[in-house]
XYZ file of C-alpha atoms in Angstrom:
760
model
C 93.875 73.929 114.855
C 97.039 71.949 114.071
C 98.304 74.819 111.910
C 97.606 77.274 114.699
C 99.451 75.093 117.219
C 102.466 74.734 114.933
C 102.529 78.475 114.321
C 102.488 79.087 118.065
C 105.706 77.122 118.507
C 107.465 79.488 116.094
C 106.553 82.387 118.345
C 109.451 81.389 120.566
C 111.883 82.416 117.863
C 110.051 85.677 117.258
C 110.234 86.450 120.964
C 113.900 85.465 121.010
C 114.696 88.204 118.533
C 114.164 90.874 121.177
C 115.127 91.311 124.794
C 112.521 90.518 127.434
C 110.925 93.359 129.344
C 110.288 91.818 132.764
C 112.489 91.409 135.809
C 114.076 87.945 135.897
C 115.493 86.688 139.200
C 118.205 85.475 139.506
C 118.438 85.358 135.684
C 116.494 84.189 132.651
C 117.532 80.601 131.840
C 117.150 78.767 128.553
C 114.057 77.008 129.877
C 112.184 77.472 133.143
C 111.052 74.369 135.065
C 107.292 74.304 135.668
C 106.379 70.783 136.774
C 109.497 68.623 137.097
C 109.176 65.545 139.292
C 109.938 62.467 137.153
C 111.152 61.638 133.630
C 107.472 61.565 132.606
C 106.263 64.586 134.576
C 108.660 67.150 133.180
C 107.145 70.386 131.833
C 109.218 73.449 131.000
C 108.736 76.955 129.614
C 111.195 77.423 126.709
C 112.902 80.804 126.729
C 115.599 81.469 124.190
C 116.229 85.175 124.696
C 113.035 85.445 126.725
C 109.432 84.228 126.506
C 106.641 85.205 128.880
C 104.492 82.566 130.525
C 101.770 83.341 127.976
C 104.037 83.670 124.920
C 104.694 79.985 124.224
C 103.395 76.535 125.080
C 105.030 74.583 127.895
C 106.983 71.637 126.558
C 108.064 68.199 127.670
C 111.791 68.056 128.381
C 112.359 66.761 124.835
C 110.721 69.854 123.334
C 107.316 68.369 122.470
C 104.363 70.556 123.481
C 102.392 69.556 126.557
C 99.271 71.670 126.397
C 98.737 73.763 129.539
C 96.594 76.883 129.160
C 95.378 79.572 131.542
C 92.901 82.443 131.358
C 91.662 85.017 133.859
C 88.659 87.308 133.630
C 88.806 90.653 135.420
C 85.506 92.540 135.556
C 84.401 90.510 132.546
C 87.522 91.202 130.451
C 89.473 88.036 129.513
C 93.251 87.718 129.604
C 95.496 84.748 128.846
C 98.241 84.040 131.375
C 99.534 80.539 130.516
C 100.411 78.922 127.213
C 99.814 80.251 123.701
C 96.178 79.376 122.960
C 94.380 80.610 119.874
C 90.583 80.623 120.143
C 88.799 81.500 116.878
C 85.781 83.713 117.212
C 86.602 85.184 120.606
C 88.741 88.096 121.714
C 91.081 88.222 124.674
C 94.180 90.123 125.738
C 97.485 88.729 126.867
C 98.329 89.583 130.459
C 101.617 91.474 130.749
C 104.404 89.640 132.530
C 106.086 91.806 135.143
C 108.545 89.347 136.676
C 109.798 85.789 136.756
C 111.752 84.063 139.479
C 113.086 80.585 140.036
C 114.308 78.962 143.235
C 115.356 75.406 143.968
C 111.722 74.259 144.128
C 109.587 76.985 142.537
C 109.079 79.102 139.451
C 107.006 82.211 140.136
C 105.533 84.620 137.608
C 103.706 87.888 138.199
C 101.479 89.089 135.364
C 99.324 92.186 135.124
C 95.746 91.592 133.920
C 94.447 95.132 133.766
C 93.954 96.420 137.325
C 94.794 93.029 138.864
C 98.131 91.289 139.301
C 98.253 87.499 139.134
C 100.928 85.530 140.949
C 101.332 82.186 139.202
C 103.420 79.766 141.245
C 104.695 76.418 139.980
C 105.934 74.260 142.848
C 107.705 70.960 142.271
C 108.353 69.806 145.831
C 111.830 68.604 146.753
C 111.283 66.346 149.766
C 114.519 64.337 149.994
C 114.043 63.185 153.591
C 110.437 62.022 153.096
C 110.512 59.119 150.664
C 106.739 58.977 150.254
C 106.543 62.639 149.306
C 109.681 62.512 147.179
C 108.271 59.572 145.218
C 104.945 61.321 144.612
C 104.816 62.172 140.878
C 102.821 65.393 141.273
C 103.438 69.153 141.163
C 101.416 72.243 142.059
C 100.113 75.235 140.144
C 98.820 77.977 142.455
C 97.231 81.234 141.320
C 96.437 84.262 143.484
C 95.236 87.755 142.606
C 95.492 91.260 144.047
C 94.096 94.614 142.977
C 96.674 97.216 142.000
C 94.445 100.285 141.718
C 92.856 100.304 145.169
C 89.457 99.195 143.851
C 87.703 95.841 144.094
C 87.436 93.659 140.975
C 85.536 90.512 140.020
C 88.035 87.756 139.084
C 87.658 84.228 137.666
C 90.529 81.850 136.821
C 90.653 78.962 134.330
C 93.285 76.368 133.444
C 93.356 73.208 131.362
C 95.715 70.493 130.226
C 95.670 68.530 126.976
C 96.090 64.797 126.405
C 99.645 65.452 125.175
C 100.792 64.694 128.736
C 100.217 60.941 128.246
C 102.058 60.021 125.038
C 104.807 60.902 122.624
C 102.510 60.196 119.659
C 99.626 62.622 119.163
C 97.916 60.266 116.716
C 97.080 57.748 119.437
C 93.580 57.474 120.904
C 92.963 58.471 124.515
C 90.039 58.183 126.884
C 89.241 60.132 130.011
C 86.917 60.603 132.949
C 86.110 63.209 135.594
C 85.354 62.504 139.235
C 83.580 64.980 141.483
C 83.123 65.308 145.211
C 85.386 67.279 147.517
C 87.986 67.225 144.744
C 87.518 67.620 140.990
C 89.866 65.307 139.094
C 90.310 64.790 135.386
C 92.017 61.517 134.482
C 93.318 60.830 130.964
C 95.230 57.897 129.496
C 95.933 56.038 126.268
C 93.096 53.747 125.209
C 95.660 51.057 124.354
C 98.603 50.991 126.713
C 101.996 49.368 126.413
C 103.581 48.704 129.802
C 107.282 49.562 130.195
C 107.449 51.221 126.772
C 108.139 54.706 125.449
C 107.605 56.788 122.332
C 109.829 59.843 121.992
C 110.816 59.464 125.653
C 107.173 59.663 126.810
C 105.770 56.729 128.722
C 103.065 54.781 126.906
C 101.144 53.651 129.955
C 99.673 55.133 133.095
C 97.419 58.168 133.516
C 97.694 61.935 133.860
C 95.637 63.606 136.587
C 94.590 67.241 136.815
C 92.813 68.209 140.026
C 91.586 71.021 142.241
C 89.461 71.359 145.363
C 85.723 71.497 144.636
C 85.105 74.742 146.501
C 82.186 77.116 146.013
C 82.392 78.554 142.504
C 84.564 75.742 141.108
C 83.490 74.291 137.743
C 84.834 71.741 135.289
C 84.432 70.599 131.703
C 86.040 68.288 129.137
C 85.975 68.768 125.384
C 87.743 70.344 122.428
C 90.327 72.980 123.295
C 88.582 75.805 121.440
C 85.209 74.851 122.918
C 86.289 74.992 126.562
C 88.427 78.073 126.205
C 85.692 79.960 124.349
C 83.195 78.916 127.036
C 85.329 80.442 129.777
C 86.386 83.533 127.828
C 82.753 84.317 127.015
C 81.125 83.297 130.307
C 83.746 83.052 133.068
C 82.447 79.640 134.074
C 82.499 76.033 132.811
C 79.473 73.816 132.265
C 80.262 70.792 134.486
C 79.870 68.534 131.439
C 81.933 65.704 130.003
C 82.776 64.977 126.387
C 82.603 61.187 125.908
C 83.727 61.191 122.275
C 87.067 59.515 122.937
C 89.521 60.193 120.142
C 93.136 60.812 119.157
C 95.152 63.379 121.075
C 95.304 65.662 118.018
C 91.690 65.093 116.914
C 89.946 68.299 117.997
C 92.491 68.404 120.827
C 90.540 67.204 123.880
C 91.409 69.257 126.969
C 90.440 69.017 130.609
C 89.450 72.296 132.202
C 88.989 73.577 135.741
C 87.815 77.031 136.817
C 87.429 78.996 140.040
C 85.527 82.157 140.871
C 87.717 84.255 143.172
C 84.899 86.708 143.748
C 85.742 90.329 144.481
C 89.476 90.855 144.769
C 90.826 93.796 146.728
C 94.214 95.119 147.750
C 95.032 92.055 149.853
C 96.156 89.067 147.818
C 93.657 86.238 147.652
C 94.412 82.826 149.036
C 95.783 80.837 146.101
C 93.584 78.504 144.100
C 95.612 75.336 143.824
C 95.763 72.795 141.016
C 97.742 69.557 140.999
C 99.228 67.948 137.919
C 100.600 64.421 138.018
C 101.299 61.242 136.127
C 101.024 57.806 137.726
C 102.152 54.565 136.165
C 102.172 51.200 137.873
C 104.326 49.204 137.865
C 107.087 51.746 137.551
C 109.980 49.500 136.577
C 110.900 45.939 135.671
C 113.964 44.761 137.589
C 116.142 41.701 137.049
C 116.830 39.454 140.027
C 118.828 36.259 140.545
C 118.506 33.567 137.915
C 117.360 35.936 135.205
C 113.896 36.339 136.720
C 112.291 39.773 136.846
C 110.149 41.704 139.286
C 107.720 44.537 138.631
C 108.402 47.318 141.111
C 106.091 50.182 142.156
C 106.761 53.734 143.311
C 107.264 54.093 147.044
C 104.221 56.284 147.660
C 102.035 53.177 147.252
C 103.310 52.078 150.672
C 101.069 54.781 152.157
C 98.277 55.259 149.617
C 96.012 52.616 148.097
C 94.422 54.723 145.334
C 95.341 57.709 143.166
C 92.369 59.560 144.661
C 93.772 59.182 148.178
C 97.172 60.425 147.018
C 95.664 63.420 145.228
C 93.546 64.341 148.252
C 96.591 64.256 150.518
C 98.748 66.147 148.033
C 96.256 68.965 147.500
C 95.542 69.205 151.212
C 99.249 69.544 151.939
C 99.881 72.565 149.696
C 100.385 74.993 152.572
C 102.787 72.637 154.321
C 104.562 71.788 151.084
C 105.037 75.473 150.294
C 106.396 76.166 153.781
C 108.870 73.277 153.515
C 109.851 74.368 150.014
C 110.532 77.915 151.131
C 112.663 76.677 154.013
C 114.593 74.415 151.645
C 115.030 77.242 149.130
C 116.363 79.519 151.852
C 118.836 76.928 153.100
C 120.149 76.186 149.621
C 120.448 79.862 148.785
C 122.228 80.647 152.054
C 124.655 77.767 151.640
C 125.410 78.431 147.975
C 125.792 82.184 148.414
C 128.761 81.485 150.666
C 130.513 80.669 147.407
C 128.986 83.409 145.224
C 125.709 84.755 143.881
C 126.469 83.216 140.483
C 126.968 79.861 142.131
C 123.705 80.157 144.076
C 121.788 80.792 140.867
C 123.298 77.751 139.138
C 122.450 75.524 142.093
C 118.871 76.812 142.249
C 118.308 75.975 138.586
C 119.846 72.520 138.978
C 118.072 70.892 141.913
C 114.598 70.152 140.524
C 116.165 68.781 137.369
C 118.722 66.672 139.217
C 116.120 64.986 141.427
C 113.420 64.749 138.759
C 115.416 63.459 135.794
C 116.271 59.899 136.686
C 116.932 58.385 133.290
C 119.403 59.043 130.511
C 117.944 60.668 127.392
C 117.532 58.958 124.023
C 118.964 57.190 122.146
C 120.332 55.215 125.112
C 117.627 55.432 127.756
C 119.737 53.634 130.333
C 118.611 52.760 133.849
C 120.801 53.736 136.818
C 123.786 54.670 134.685
C 126.803 54.633 136.990
C 128.587 57.517 135.273
C 125.400 59.594 135.436
C 124.881 58.894 139.134
C 128.521 59.792 139.824
C 128.456 63.395 138.559
C 125.041 63.845 140.229
C 126.404 62.489 143.531
C 126.926 65.905 145.201
C 123.193 66.736 145.139
C 122.480 63.423 146.849
C 125.103 64.015 149.521
C 123.657 67.461 150.125
C 119.948 66.613 150.202
C 119.912 63.056 151.595
C 122.757 60.555 151.119
C 120.266 57.686 151.486
C 118.955 58.547 148.034
C 122.420 57.735 146.744
C 122.442 54.493 148.665
C 119.178 53.437 147.033
C 120.563 54.191 143.565
C 123.650 52.085 144.276
C 121.678 49.245 145.870
C 120.197 47.972 142.605
C 123.599 48.018 140.923
C 125.191 46.137 143.797
C 122.413 43.547 144.013
C 122.476 42.787 140.318
C 126.225 42.314 140.146
C 126.285 40.310 143.370
C 123.842 37.882 141.737
C 126.700 36.735 139.506
C 124.868 37.357 136.262
C 127.141 40.115 134.968
C 130.208 38.406 133.469
C 132.823 41.179 133.382
C 135.421 41.761 136.084
C 134.779 45.497 136.118
C 131.630 47.322 137.160
C 128.554 47.339 134.951
C 127.735 50.573 133.136
C 124.007 50.552 133.931
C 121.088 48.338 134.957
C 119.464 48.217 131.544
C 119.544 49.909 128.167
C 115.825 50.634 127.846
C 114.225 52.574 130.707
C 112.104 51.583 132.600
C 113.313 48.016 132.069
C 116.246 47.249 134.356
C 117.100 43.923 132.775
C 120.842 44.046 133.319
C 123.502 43.000 130.858
C 123.984 39.286 131.331
C 125.824 39.173 128.003
C 128.371 41.694 129.296
C 127.813 43.895 126.263
C 126.870 47.103 128.036
C 128.755 50.256 127.082
C 132.188 49.414 128.426
C 133.764 52.011 130.718
C 135.881 49.675 132.832
C 138.041 52.097 134.818
C 135.358 54.794 134.887
C 132.570 52.730 136.404
C 134.736 50.641 138.732
C 136.283 53.767 140.186
C 132.897 55.464 140.430
C 131.302 52.630 142.389
C 134.142 52.389 144.903
C 134.327 56.163 145.378
C 130.576 56.514 145.878
C 130.409 53.549 148.260
C 133.112 55.030 150.495
C 131.656 58.520 150.207
C 128.254 57.331 151.414
C 129.814 55.457 154.335
C 131.882 58.482 155.341
C 128.893 60.773 155.171
C 126.486 58.564 157.125
C 128.530 56.079 159.154
C 126.520 53.305 157.488
C 128.975 50.620 156.356
C 126.344 48.144 155.156
C 127.302 48.336 151.499
C 130.991 48.122 152.326
C 130.602 44.889 154.263
C 127.827 43.291 152.229
C 129.491 43.897 148.872
C 133.139 43.843 149.904
C 133.908 41.050 147.436
C 132.595 43.116 144.524
C 134.441 46.212 145.678
C 137.639 44.201 145.985
C 137.104 42.641 142.543
C 136.803 46.071 140.974
C 139.882 47.269 142.856
C 141.902 44.356 141.545
C 140.861 45.390 138.049
C 141.846 48.997 138.727
C 145.282 47.864 139.811
C 145.757 46.300 136.369
C 144.341 49.133 134.273
C 144.547 52.446 136.114
C 148.148 53.552 136.061
C 148.334 53.122 132.296
C 144.704 52.873 131.146
C 144.065 50.863 128.009
C 142.308 52.416 125.019
C 138.768 52.965 126.315
C 136.054 55.546 126.794
C 135.405 57.514 129.928
C 132.136 59.100 131.011
C 132.755 61.666 128.272
C 132.091 58.971 125.686
C 131.048 61.506 123.039
C 134.692 62.643 122.911
C 135.794 59.203 121.763
C 138.068 56.442 122.951
C 141.612 57.191 124.055
C 144.492 55.306 125.646
C 146.573 56.562 128.578
C 144.019 59.119 129.757
C 145.498 61.207 132.566
C 142.167 62.093 134.151
C 140.881 58.523 133.932
C 144.045 57.316 135.646
C 143.311 59.724 138.496
C 139.914 58.110 139.008
C 141.366 54.616 139.052
C 144.118 55.528 141.500
C 141.651 57.297 143.784
C 139.512 54.149 143.613
C 142.409 52.008 144.788
C 143.149 54.354 147.681
C 139.428 54.468 148.516
C 139.440 50.678 148.756
C 142.319 50.895 151.212
C 140.076 53.073 153.377
C 137.218 50.614 152.984
C 139.472 47.748 154.028
C 140.518 49.745 157.079
C 136.875 50.371 158.004
C 136.242 46.631 157.703
C 139.217 45.834 159.907
C 141.516 44.350 157.257
C 144.672 46.301 158.039
C 146.926 44.243 155.790
C 144.759 44.784 152.729
C 144.393 48.439 153.618
C 148.158 48.900 153.833
C 148.702 47.045 150.569
C 146.203 49.088 148.576
C 147.436 52.315 150.139
C 150.998 51.475 149.148
C 149.949 50.679 145.580
C 148.016 53.936 145.269
C 150.932 55.984 146.596
C 153.317 54.256 144.198
C 150.949 54.878 141.300
C 150.659 58.579 142.130
C 154.424 58.968 142.037
C 154.708 57.198 138.682
C 151.593 58.933 137.342
C 153.201 62.332 137.901
C 156.042 61.334 135.628
C 153.682 60.067 132.921
C 151.044 62.788 133.176
C 152.989 66.044 133.536
C 153.680 67.841 130.282
C 157.314 68.274 129.349
C 156.592 71.474 127.423
C 154.190 73.351 129.683
C 153.225 73.570 133.356
C 150.125 71.376 133.208
C 148.832 67.833 133.173
C 148.311 66.244 129.792
C 145.126 64.820 128.330
C 147.006 61.606 127.608
C 150.499 60.357 128.363
C 153.107 61.142 125.737
C 151.222 64.098 124.248
C 152.801 67.098 125.961
C 150.726 69.670 124.052
C 147.467 68.138 125.208
C 145.537 69.016 128.361
C 142.069 68.648 129.828
C 139.914 69.211 132.883
C 141.343 67.095 135.702
C 137.982 67.004 137.476
C 138.542 63.538 138.926
C 140.911 65.112 141.428
C 137.798 66.305 143.229
C 137.201 62.737 144.449
C 140.526 62.935 146.290
C 139.184 65.925 148.208
C 135.700 64.537 148.653
C 137.053 61.395 150.324
C 139.749 63.300 152.266
C 142.443 60.993 150.924
C 145.096 63.667 150.321
C 146.615 61.301 147.794
C 147.757 63.787 145.172
C 150.296 66.467 146.137
C 149.252 70.080 146.559
C 151.611 71.079 143.752
C 149.332 69.363 141.226
C 146.362 71.470 142.289
C 148.438 74.635 142.225
C 149.809 73.854 138.769
C 146.379 73.167 137.304
C 144.933 76.302 138.859
C 147.590 78.422 137.219
C 147.173 76.677 133.866
C 143.405 76.969 133.543
C 143.613 80.749 133.881
C 145.525 80.796 130.594
C 143.163 78.670 128.487
C 139.689 79.822 129.477
C 137.186 80.765 126.786
C 134.167 83.118 127.097
C 131.984 80.300 128.430
C 134.534 78.250 130.335
C 137.557 76.029 129.929
C 137.259 73.388 127.181
C 136.891 69.787 128.306
C 140.174 68.940 126.600
C 142.293 69.829 123.590
C 140.391 67.596 121.166
C 137.465 70.050 121.055
C 136.391 73.451 122.362
C 133.205 72.191 124.013
C 132.923 71.447 127.716
C 130.542 70.062 130.342
C 129.045 72.198 133.061
C 129.219 69.500 135.745
C 132.940 69.029 135.184
C 133.469 72.795 135.055
C 132.028 73.078 138.565
C 133.895 69.983 139.791
C 137.098 71.536 138.525
C 136.194 74.793 140.251
C 136.088 72.749 143.449
C 139.776 71.852 143.197
C 141.114 75.317 142.439
C 143.513 76.721 144.996
C 142.361 80.320 144.752
C 138.909 81.821 144.667
C 139.607 83.964 141.606
C 140.183 80.934 139.411
C 137.330 79.062 141.060
C 135.030 81.940 140.157
C 136.223 81.941 136.544
C 134.661 78.501 136.175
C 131.502 79.309 138.109
C 130.798 82.594 136.359
C 131.402 81.007 132.959
C 128.763 78.343 133.642
C 126.295 80.975 134.821
C 127.072 83.067 131.727
C 126.302 80.065 129.533
C 123.103 79.174 131.410
C 121.793 82.707 130.891
C 123.111 83.504 127.416
C 119.730 83.347 125.624
C 121.028 81.074 122.869
C 119.145 77.895 123.787
C 115.490 77.184 124.564
C 115.937 73.681 125.959
C 116.042 72.567 129.616
C 119.403 73.026 131.296
C 122.030 71.062 129.414
C 125.496 70.075 130.517
C 127.414 69.818 127.227
C 128.043 73.066 125.377
C 130.470 75.098 123.318
C 132.857 77.326 125.280
C 133.453 79.767 122.439
C 129.849 80.852 121.844
C 127.655 79.141 124.456
C 125.666 77.018 122.019
C 124.326 73.680 123.339
C 125.798 70.439 122.016
C 122.848 68.111 122.555
C 122.349 66.986 126.152
C 119.411 68.411 128.061
C 117.468 67.913 131.312
C 119.960 65.358 132.654
C 120.456 64.623 136.368
C 124.207 65.208 136.088
C 123.555 68.874 136.921
C 123.388 67.599 140.497
C 127.163 67.857 140.214
C 126.784 71.618 140.363
C 126.372 71.202 144.128
C 129.998 70.295 144.776
C 130.459 73.613 146.558
C 127.622 73.266 149.067
C 128.675 72.634 152.673
C 130.429 69.416 153.549
C 131.578 68.386 156.996
C 134.926 66.872 157.813
C 136.249 65.540 161.117
C 139.517 66.593 162.693
C 140.879 64.362 165.426
C 142.648 65.867 168.410
C 144.630 63.373 170.399
C 147.905 64.658 171.845
C 147.475 66.122 175.364
C 151.161 66.744 175.795
C 151.458 69.767 173.538
C 150.122 73.252 173.985
C 147.476 75.111 171.996
C 150.248 77.090 170.344
C 151.023 73.877 168.511
C 147.837 74.315 166.503
C 149.521 76.736 164.132
C 150.519 73.934 161.705
C 146.914 72.983 161.047
C 146.216 76.438 159.651
C 148.974 75.942 157.107
C 147.642 72.480 156.344
C 144.106 73.672 155.791
C 145.266 76.605 153.731
C 147.044 74.192 151.420
C 144.140 71.919 150.652
C 140.813 73.760 150.647
C 139.487 76.741 148.736
C 136.739 77.270 151.280
C 135.647 79.385 154.163
C 135.782 77.925 157.632
C 132.307 78.145 159.132
C 132.853 76.886 162.653
C 134.585 74.348 164.825
C 132.327 72.396 167.126
C 133.346 70.171 170.025
C 131.830 66.712 169.653
C 133.413 64.584 172.359
C 135.376 65.220 175.558
C 137.698 62.831 177.333
C 134.868 61.488 179.501
C 132.943 60.355 176.429
C 129.978 62.702 176.844
C 128.588 64.062 173.605
C 128.902 67.793 173.920
C 128.030 68.742 170.319
C 128.236 72.395 171.243
C 130.697 75.213 171.272
C 133.347 74.682 173.874
C 136.283 76.769 175.103
C 138.688 74.494 173.282
C 136.852 75.239 170.046
C 137.107 78.952 170.668
C 140.815 78.593 171.400
C 141.353 76.614 168.194
C 139.416 79.246 166.296
C 142.088 81.695 167.409
C 144.478 79.816 165.151
C 141.980 79.283 162.334
C 140.762 82.634 160.995
C 137.359 82.934 159.245
C 138.873 82.231 155.840
C 140.876 79.038 155.894
C 141.366 76.171 153.472
C 141.674 72.508 154.330
C 140.797 68.891 154.018
C 141.326 65.600 155.688
C 141.827 64.026 159.086
C 144.542 65.892 160.925
C 146.264 65.185 164.223
C 145.876 68.368 166.231
C 147.644 68.852 169.590
C 145.688 70.430 172.441
C 146.741 72.171 175.624
C 147.409 69.937 178.584
C 145.782 72.444 180.941
C 142.372 72.097 179.253
C 141.729 68.708 180.820
C 141.068 67.252 177.374
C 142.591 63.810 176.915
C 140.873 63.041 173.588
C 138.581 65.234 171.569
C 136.907 64.920 168.205
C 136.194 68.224 166.543
C 133.929 68.900 163.586
C 135.141 71.565 161.221
C 132.363 72.872 158.986
C 133.521 74.271 155.684
C 132.092 75.052 152.321
């Protein structure tokens, strides 16, 4: 069977040689997410130029097969609908895929099995505001059927998983068990486990669970792959028996099957039969605390559930609710992102499950809480639930506040071997001094601005100030060092890195102001302003209208994506002329799949492409970046989960895959900024200047202006005549950023008003 399994993996390349025949909405990506919740529950359908759900095996995010098979019998005739199983001695037909679709939370396939259509729905819930649900390491597979010829047909459905879900080494021995009752659950795990360890990025401890409700007509079985699949193909039912010959994953490939009899299926779609797939490990992480001691930490769902069985019961029982919430979330994301463009909406939809389910860096450095991975992913956290960002920063703050990290700049990560967050007490983490210090300050202020929660700012003010002091010494003229784009190599005097450091200094001036230290705020603000003036002299090319990659190299240039932090924080630190100049320049150097990261290479990164799109001063140039990323994501060259590092000339991937940094693709989703109105002496006609101001700074569409507070202090939070009057001066398409003093008419009775302007 090993030869057959290996041969099946080559089918992907055969399929890739020809165009796919089904409808793909919004496009056909390199790999389609199936069950993506954690670094260890991450199953994908590799595509290349196109592979049906039953053309190839699902794979772990690294590319290793995770066996997941599906069959359906229609009036006694068997069809395969999931995976690429080969069953010697039996005959079956492949169902014909008619369509595929992905949203932010779901991947949905429709396949024709003779006179019956199957809808196969993979749902990986995104529940950012419910920490118990978001921390639940489970996903759904739901299958429903409908007759397409007007007649009634007898239908049975079967699925199984293999033991490949529990290890990166198929030679290791596993054991398993099946529990019955109201729910049928297969549990499989390594016979010998190694806590907190990995092989080929797979965890080496914990258990996989495959479950379904034990309804009338449900059956189960464990045993060799060919045995179970032949049993269903021949008989349409399993035997409710268990194979107790525990063995290696690849020894007669033990699989864990579940089947349902849907009965007679007519022209109304059946209620879906629902399966849950999950992987639980406990403890989840080892975390360093003061004095070099460590704690074993568990996933948050344990705060509500005491056993895996209780969690599985709740999860399966919540499918209808989970689907409803997922559809509402999908609709919101799609509506918000489509305000930018359809291409942008499709990129965002493909990014969200990956961003929230891929919480570790890939090999060879499986870092924990990498600061410069959290930073590019920050927009998805701001959009879905900023508290998730706070929790990611909390561990980094706590560790460094313990005094164990010796360097004066921010740590790069919490540990070099996920899931062991053991810190870097020797100070020998990958050094990105300006990068990580700027990132931490920017994210801390961003979270406070978004939520009004200043806890981190006050509790860790000494750390934030320490990092700012370092930035003052090394930001204007950065020493030879690496940035987040470490693969590009070390470089001195990096223009874009200097931007981050200077923004960090200005951000600290805002933090000091929030904390009531006006003198420190004024000092840091003055330094940042001085640095910007000097930076313009250093960073502007003398031979072309653009910023350089590094000072003193006028022919060089790169993506100045760190300018986006200036907009995100509403600092307005860098002059509008810089944004205008860069917008004009990038139009002249774009390649078929985007603008290169810098002049050292022709590759780029999708997160920084979209960040750069966010600072463009016209929508045409913005859309050049966005459409290039979408073109790359759908080019049919790769078969790996969405990457972020690729070649702009031909769209080939450079190596990264399935990383959370694609959360940075959400920089264009709606953000809210406050505008303060405080001068009762001037008339509404005086509002004209704000239109010019907004038009200068934001490439966005004004959504609405909402009155938040009147002079008497009552929270109106509703449309108000003053808002309608201001809207007269702010047409539907306006650009802007920042806190702006806006005069109001004396005859409105408004003494002080705070307005919320909602923009993309």
